[in-house]
Short mmCIF file of C-alpha atoms in Angstrom, two decimals:
data_model
loop_
_atom_site.label_atom_id
_atom_site.label_comp_id
_atom_site.label_asym_id
_atom_site.label_seq_id
_atom_site.Cartn_x
_atom_site.Cartn_y
_atom_site.Cartn_z
CA THR A 1 0.00 0.00 0.00
CA PHE A 2 1.27 3.45 -0.81
CA PHE A 3 -0.08 6.99 -0.77
CA LEU A 4 0.49 9.68 -3.33
CA ARG A 5 -0.03 13.30 -2.35
CA LEU A 6 -0.29 15.88 -5.12
CA PRO A 7 -0.35 19.62 -4.45
CA PHE A 8 -3.19 21.57 -6.02
CA ARG A 9 -4.97 24.85 -5.60
CA ARG A 10 -8.69 25.50 -5.70
CA ALA A 11 -9.77 27.04 -8.98
CA VAL A 12 -11.10 30.55 -8.61
CA GLY A 13 -12.11 33.36 -10.93
CA ARG A 14 -11.30 32.61 -14.56
CA ASP A 15 -9.76 29.23 -13.64
CA ALA A 16 -12.97 27.92 -12.12
CA VAL A 17 -15.39 25.81 -14.15
CA PRO A 18 -18.83 27.22 -13.33
CA THR A 19 -21.86 25.03 -12.91
CA VAL A 20 -24.32 25.43 -15.78
CA VAL A 21 -27.54 27.02 -14.51
CA ALA A 22 -31.16 27.18 -15.71
CA GLY A 23 -31.09 23.89 -17.60
CA ASP A 24 -29.25 23.18 -20.83
CA ILE A 25 -31.24 25.37 -23.23
CA MET A 26 -28.24 27.66 -23.89
CA VAL A 27 -25.42 25.11 -23.66
CA GLY A 28 -23.15 25.27 -26.70
CA ARG A 29 -24.97 28.22 -28.29
CA LYS A 30 -23.33 31.39 -29.57
CA ALA A 31 -25.17 34.51 -28.42
CA LEU A 32 -24.90 38.16 -29.43
CA VAL A 33 -25.90 40.76 -26.83
CA VAL A 34 -26.61 44.29 -28.08
CA ASP A 35 -27.09 47.01 -25.46
CA ASP A 36 -25.75 50.55 -25.15
CA HIS A 37 -25.42 50.14 -21.37
CA GLU A 38 -22.05 48.61 -20.44
CA PHE A 39 -23.30 47.07 -17.20
CA ASN A 40 -26.20 45.36 -18.99
CA ARG A 41 -23.82 43.90 -21.56
CA GLN A 42 -21.54 42.63 -18.81
CA ILE A 43 -24.33 41.05 -16.79
CA MET A 44 -25.99 39.38 -19.79
CA THR A 45 -22.76 37.98 -21.22
CA ASP A 46 -21.79 36.66 -17.78
CA LEU A 47 -25.22 35.09 -17.27
CA LEU A 48 -25.16 33.48 -20.70
CA GLY A 49 -21.70 32.14 -19.95
CA ARG A 50 -23.00 30.58 -16.74
CA MET A 51 -25.78 29.02 -18.82
CA GLY A 52 -23.21 27.32 -21.06
CA ALA A 53 -23.28 29.75 -23.99
CA THR A 54 -20.50 31.72 -25.64
CA ALA A 55 -21.52 35.37 -25.74
CA THR A 56 -20.18 38.40 -27.56
CA SER A 57 -21.55 41.92 -27.20
CA ALA A 58 -21.99 45.18 -29.07
CA ALA A 59 -23.01 48.68 -28.00
CA ASP A 60 -24.72 49.83 -31.20
CA ILE A 61 -26.22 48.55 -34.43
CA GLU A 62 -23.13 49.11 -36.56
CA SER A 63 -20.84 47.06 -34.31
CA ALA A 64 -23.63 44.50 -33.88
CA ARG A 65 -23.74 43.96 -37.64
CA ASP A 66 -19.98 43.38 -37.69
CA ALA A 67 -20.22 40.97 -34.77
CA PHE A 68 -23.07 39.08 -36.42
CA LEU A 69 -21.15 38.63 -39.67
CA LYS A 70 -17.99 37.61 -37.82
CA ASN A 71 -19.48 35.18 -35.29
CA THR A 72 -22.75 33.95 -36.88
CA PRO A 73 -24.63 33.76 -33.56
CA ASP A 74 -27.34 31.22 -32.77
CA VAL A 75 -29.45 33.83 -30.95
CA VAL A 76 -29.49 37.63 -30.66
CA PHE A 77 -30.60 39.65 -27.62
CA VAL A 78 -31.04 43.32 -28.55
CA ASP A 79 -32.12 46.28 -26.44
CA PHE A 80 -35.10 47.95 -28.09
CA GLU A 81 -34.03 51.47 -27.12
CA LEU A 82 -30.39 51.96 -28.03
CA ALA A 83 -28.88 55.44 -27.83
CA GLY A 84 -30.32 57.25 -30.84
CA GLN A 85 -31.27 53.93 -32.46
CA VAL A 86 -34.00 51.31 -32.35
CA GLY A 87 -33.25 47.62 -31.89
CA ALA A 88 -35.95 46.74 -34.41
CA ASP A 89 -33.72 48.18 -37.15
CA LEU A 90 -31.06 45.57 -36.36
CA ALA A 91 -33.69 42.83 -36.45
CA LYS A 92 -34.88 43.98 -39.89
CA TRP A 93 -31.30 43.90 -41.19
CA ILE A 94 -30.75 40.40 -39.80
CA ARG A 95 -33.96 39.11 -41.34
CA THR A 96 -33.54 40.70 -44.77
CA GLU A 97 -29.82 41.14 -45.43
CA ALA A 98 -27.64 39.09 -43.09
CA PRO A 99 -26.50 35.65 -44.28
CA THR A 100 -28.23 32.90 -42.25
CA GLY A 101 -30.24 35.61 -40.50
CA ARG A 102 -33.69 34.41 -41.49
CA ASP A 103 -33.87 31.64 -38.87
CA VAL A 104 -31.84 33.11 -36.00
CA PRO A 105 -33.98 33.73 -32.89
CA ILE A 106 -34.06 37.44 -32.01
CA VAL A 107 -35.22 38.55 -28.57
CA ALA A 108 -35.90 42.18 -27.68
CA THR A 109 -35.04 43.52 -24.23
CA THR A 110 -36.39 46.74 -22.77
CA ALA A 111 -37.15 48.41 -19.47
CA PHE A 112 -40.82 48.92 -20.33
CA GLU A 113 -43.17 46.68 -22.27
CA VAL A 114 -45.75 48.73 -24.14
CA ASP A 115 -47.97 47.82 -27.07
CA GLU A 116 -46.14 50.07 -29.53
CA VAL A 117 -42.77 48.53 -28.67
CA ARG A 118 -44.18 45.04 -29.05
CA ARG A 119 -45.77 45.93 -32.39
CA GLN A 120 -42.49 47.25 -33.78
CA CYS A 121 -40.61 44.19 -32.56
CA GLU A 122 -43.11 41.80 -34.13
CA GLU A 123 -43.09 43.71 -37.43
CA ALA A 124 -39.28 43.53 -37.46
CA GLY A 125 -39.44 39.75 -37.22
CA MET A 126 -38.36 39.28 -33.62
CA ASP A 127 -39.27 36.08 -31.80
CA GLY A 128 -39.71 37.24 -28.23
CA PHE A 129 -39.60 40.02 -25.70
CA LEU A 130 -37.89 40.26 -22.30
CA ALA A 131 -38.70 42.99 -19.80
CA LYS A 132 -35.63 44.14 -17.89
CA PRO A 133 -34.04 43.23 -15.62
CA VAL A 134 -33.06 40.21 -17.69
CA THR A 135 -32.25 37.15 -15.58
CA HIS A 136 -31.03 33.63 -16.31
CA VAL A 137 -34.51 32.29 -15.51
CA LYS A 138 -36.17 34.64 -18.00
CA ILE A 139 -33.63 33.76 -20.69
CA ALA A 140 -34.25 30.04 -20.23
CA GLU A 141 -38.02 30.52 -20.29
CA ILE A 142 -38.17 32.62 -23.45
CA MET A 143 -35.71 30.38 -25.31
CA SER A 144 -37.68 27.26 -24.36
CA ARG A 145 -40.87 28.91 -25.56
CA ILE A 146 -39.33 30.00 -28.86
CA GLU A 147 -38.12 26.45 -29.51
CA ALA A 148 -41.55 25.02 -28.64
CA ILE A 149 -43.31 27.50 -30.94
CA ARG A 150 -40.95 26.76 -33.82
CA ALA A 151 -41.43 23.04 -33.32
CA GLY A 152 -45.20 23.47 -33.36
CA ASP A 153 -45.52 22.31 -29.76
CA ALA A 154 -46.89 25.60 -28.40
CA PRO A 155 -49.16 28.41 -29.59
CA PRO A 156 -47.39 31.61 -30.71
CA THR A 157 -48.71 33.54 -27.69
CA PRO A 158 -47.99 34.80 -25.08
CA TRP A 159 -44.95 36.45 -26.58
CA THR A 160 -43.05 37.35 -23.41
CA ALA A 161 -41.45 35.57 -20.49
CA THR A 162 -44.19 35.40 -17.87
CA GLU A 163 -42.14 34.88 -14.73
CA ASP A 164 -41.18 38.04 -12.86
CA HIS A 165 -37.75 37.38 -11.38
CA SER A 166 -35.76 40.00 -9.52
CA MET A 167 -32.29 40.94 -10.73
CA ALA A 168 -31.10 40.09 -7.23
CA SER A 169 -31.21 36.37 -8.05
CA SER A 170 -28.84 36.81 -10.98
CA ILE A 171 -26.56 39.16 -9.02
CA ASP A 172 -26.36 36.54 -6.27
CA LEU A 173 -25.59 33.87 -8.86
CA LEU A 174 -22.74 35.85 -10.41
CA ALA A 175 -21.37 36.85 -7.00
CA GLY A 176 -21.16 33.19 -6.00
CA GLY A 177 -21.90 33.93 -2.35
CA ASP A 178 -19.14 36.53 -2.08
CA PRO A 179 -20.55 39.65 -0.34
CA GLU A 180 -17.73 41.85 -1.62
CA LYS A 181 -18.26 40.77 -5.21
CA ARG A 182 -22.00 41.31 -4.86
CA ALA A 183 -21.45 44.83 -3.54
CA LYS A 184 -19.04 45.53 -6.40
CA LEU A 185 -21.58 44.36 -8.98
CA LEU A 186 -24.21 46.69 -7.54
CA ARG A 187 -21.89 49.70 -7.33
CA SER A 188 -21.75 49.97 -11.11
CA PRO A 189 -25.48 50.57 -11.76
CA TRP A 190 -25.65 52.92 -8.77
CA LYS A 191 -22.77 54.95 -10.18
CA VAL A 192 -24.47 55.10 -13.58
CA LEU A 193 -27.81 56.10 -12.06
CA LEU A 194 -26.32 58.91 -9.98
CA GLU A 195 -24.23 60.25 -12.87
CA GLU A 196 -26.98 60.05 -15.49
CA THR A 197 -29.51 61.69 -13.17
CA ALA A 198 -27.13 64.57 -12.45
CA GLN A 199 -26.39 65.02 -16.15
CA ALA A 200 -30.09 64.93 -17.02
CA LEU A 201 -30.81 67.74 -14.56
CA ARG A 202 -27.83 69.77 -15.75
CA HIS A 203 -28.97 69.64 -19.37
CA ALA A 204 -32.61 70.23 -18.44
CA ARG A 205 -31.56 73.47 -16.76
CA ARG A 206 -29.66 74.49 -19.90
CA GLY A 207 -32.56 73.62 -22.17
CA ASN A 208 -30.64 70.84 -23.94
CA LEU A 209 -33.66 68.54 -24.06
CA THR A 210 -32.28 66.00 -26.53
CA VAL A 211 -29.18 65.41 -24.41
CA CYS A 212 -31.30 65.36 -21.25
CA GLY A 213 -33.50 62.66 -22.79
CA SER A 214 -30.47 60.51 -23.61
CA HIS A 215 -29.26 60.67 -20.01
CA ALA A 216 -32.76 59.87 -18.76
CA HIS A 217 -32.85 56.82 -21.04
CA ARG A 218 -29.66 55.45 -19.49
CA ALA A 219 -31.01 56.21 -16.01
CA VAL A 220 -34.05 54.03 -16.76
CA SER A 221 -31.87 51.02 -17.48
CA ALA A 222 -29.77 51.47 -14.33
CA ALA A 223 -32.86 51.90 -12.15
CA VAL A 224 -34.45 48.73 -13.52
CA THR A 225 -31.25 46.79 -12.86
CA LEU A 226 -31.44 47.92 -9.23
CA ASP A 227 -35.13 46.93 -9.05
CA LEU A 228 -36.10 50.58 -8.46
CA ARG A 229 -39.27 50.53 -10.54
CA PRO A 230 -40.77 53.85 -9.34
CA ILE A 231 -37.51 55.61 -10.19
CA ALA A 232 -37.35 53.84 -13.55
CA THR A 233 -40.88 55.06 -14.31
CA LEU A 234 -39.92 58.60 -13.32
CA ALA A 235 -36.83 58.49 -15.55
CA ARG A 236 -38.98 57.16 -18.39
CA ASP A 237 -41.43 60.05 -17.94
CA LEU A 238 -38.48 62.45 -18.04
CA ASN A 239 -37.24 60.86 -21.26
CA LEU A 240 -40.68 61.23 -22.85
CA ALA A 241 -41.04 64.86 -21.73
CA ALA A 242 -37.61 65.75 -23.07
CA ASN A 243 -38.27 64.03 -26.39
CA ALA A 244 -41.61 65.86 -26.62
CA GLY A 245 -39.81 69.19 -26.29
CA ASP A 246 -41.52 70.33 -23.08
CA PRO A 247 -38.86 72.33 -21.16
CA GLU A 248 -40.93 73.12 -18.05
CA LYS A 249 -42.11 69.55 -17.52
CA THR A 250 -38.63 68.23 -18.30
CA LEU A 251 -37.00 70.44 -15.67
CA ALA A 252 -39.61 69.58 -13.04
CA LEU A 253 -39.21 65.85 -13.65
CA ALA A 254 -35.42 66.08 -13.68
CA ARG A 255 -35.46 67.73 -10.25
CA LYS A 256 -37.92 65.16 -8.93
CA LEU A 257 -35.82 62.32 -10.33
CA GLN A 258 -32.63 63.54 -8.69
CA GLU A 259 -34.37 63.86 -5.31
CA ALA A 260 -35.76 60.33 -5.62
CA VAL A 261 -32.40 58.84 -6.63
CA ARG A 262 -30.52 60.57 -3.82
CA SER A 263 -33.09 59.40 -1.28
CA ALA A 264 -32.96 55.80 -2.53
CA HIS A 265 -29.16 55.82 -2.54
CA ASP A 266 -29.02 57.17 1.02
CA GLN A 267 -31.37 54.41 2.15
CA ASP A 268 -29.39 51.73 0.32
CA THR A 269 -26.02 52.82 1.69
CA GLY A 270 -27.38 53.37 5.19
#
């Protein structure tokens, strides 16, 4: 009898082999994530990686086209409201011009689901719709439904993921039980929300409504990620007022938004 002792270290970080989550619906797939919000791209690509997929990302339609042609993804997740662009335009290009684009599942993501957004997505040839915050559970559900519909095993409606899962579950998953990593993940959307809110108010005061609306749009996404729905709604109202060219309403909403964000941040940080 003999014993052999081999030294080893526990795999951490990039060396670790993560457990695949939310079933095997995404295992082995190539995914393209298109979102103008850096944190959203990071979270979605990390989640898809944990689900067994290989994900690339793009911040706008032009770079998304390049990524599509280079990587030939098996599925595309595209934010409906990109900065100065509409995700439906990318879907139309994929369906009509991109090689192999006719059969690729395309899923829209957005902070607010409204009938007009859904109509534009359907007309552009998209397959599904995910309300932010996007989680691994929602991704698995919508992909399973798309496959069932295409196989003729399910009716084509409802068109969205029905389960309402908090972003907290996905943050906890990515943090892996590490409180410091979890706090670090949440600092990014808070930083974005505070900065975008301040910029929105600054430009509202100067009468730069178009720029104010762009900052409000990014504030919506950050607020949804933090599960701050009332603040997300307020930022959305600000975006609409700015885009409508109403300076008085825009300024009033920008002030109200900053007060709400500061109050929520003070409560969160204790």
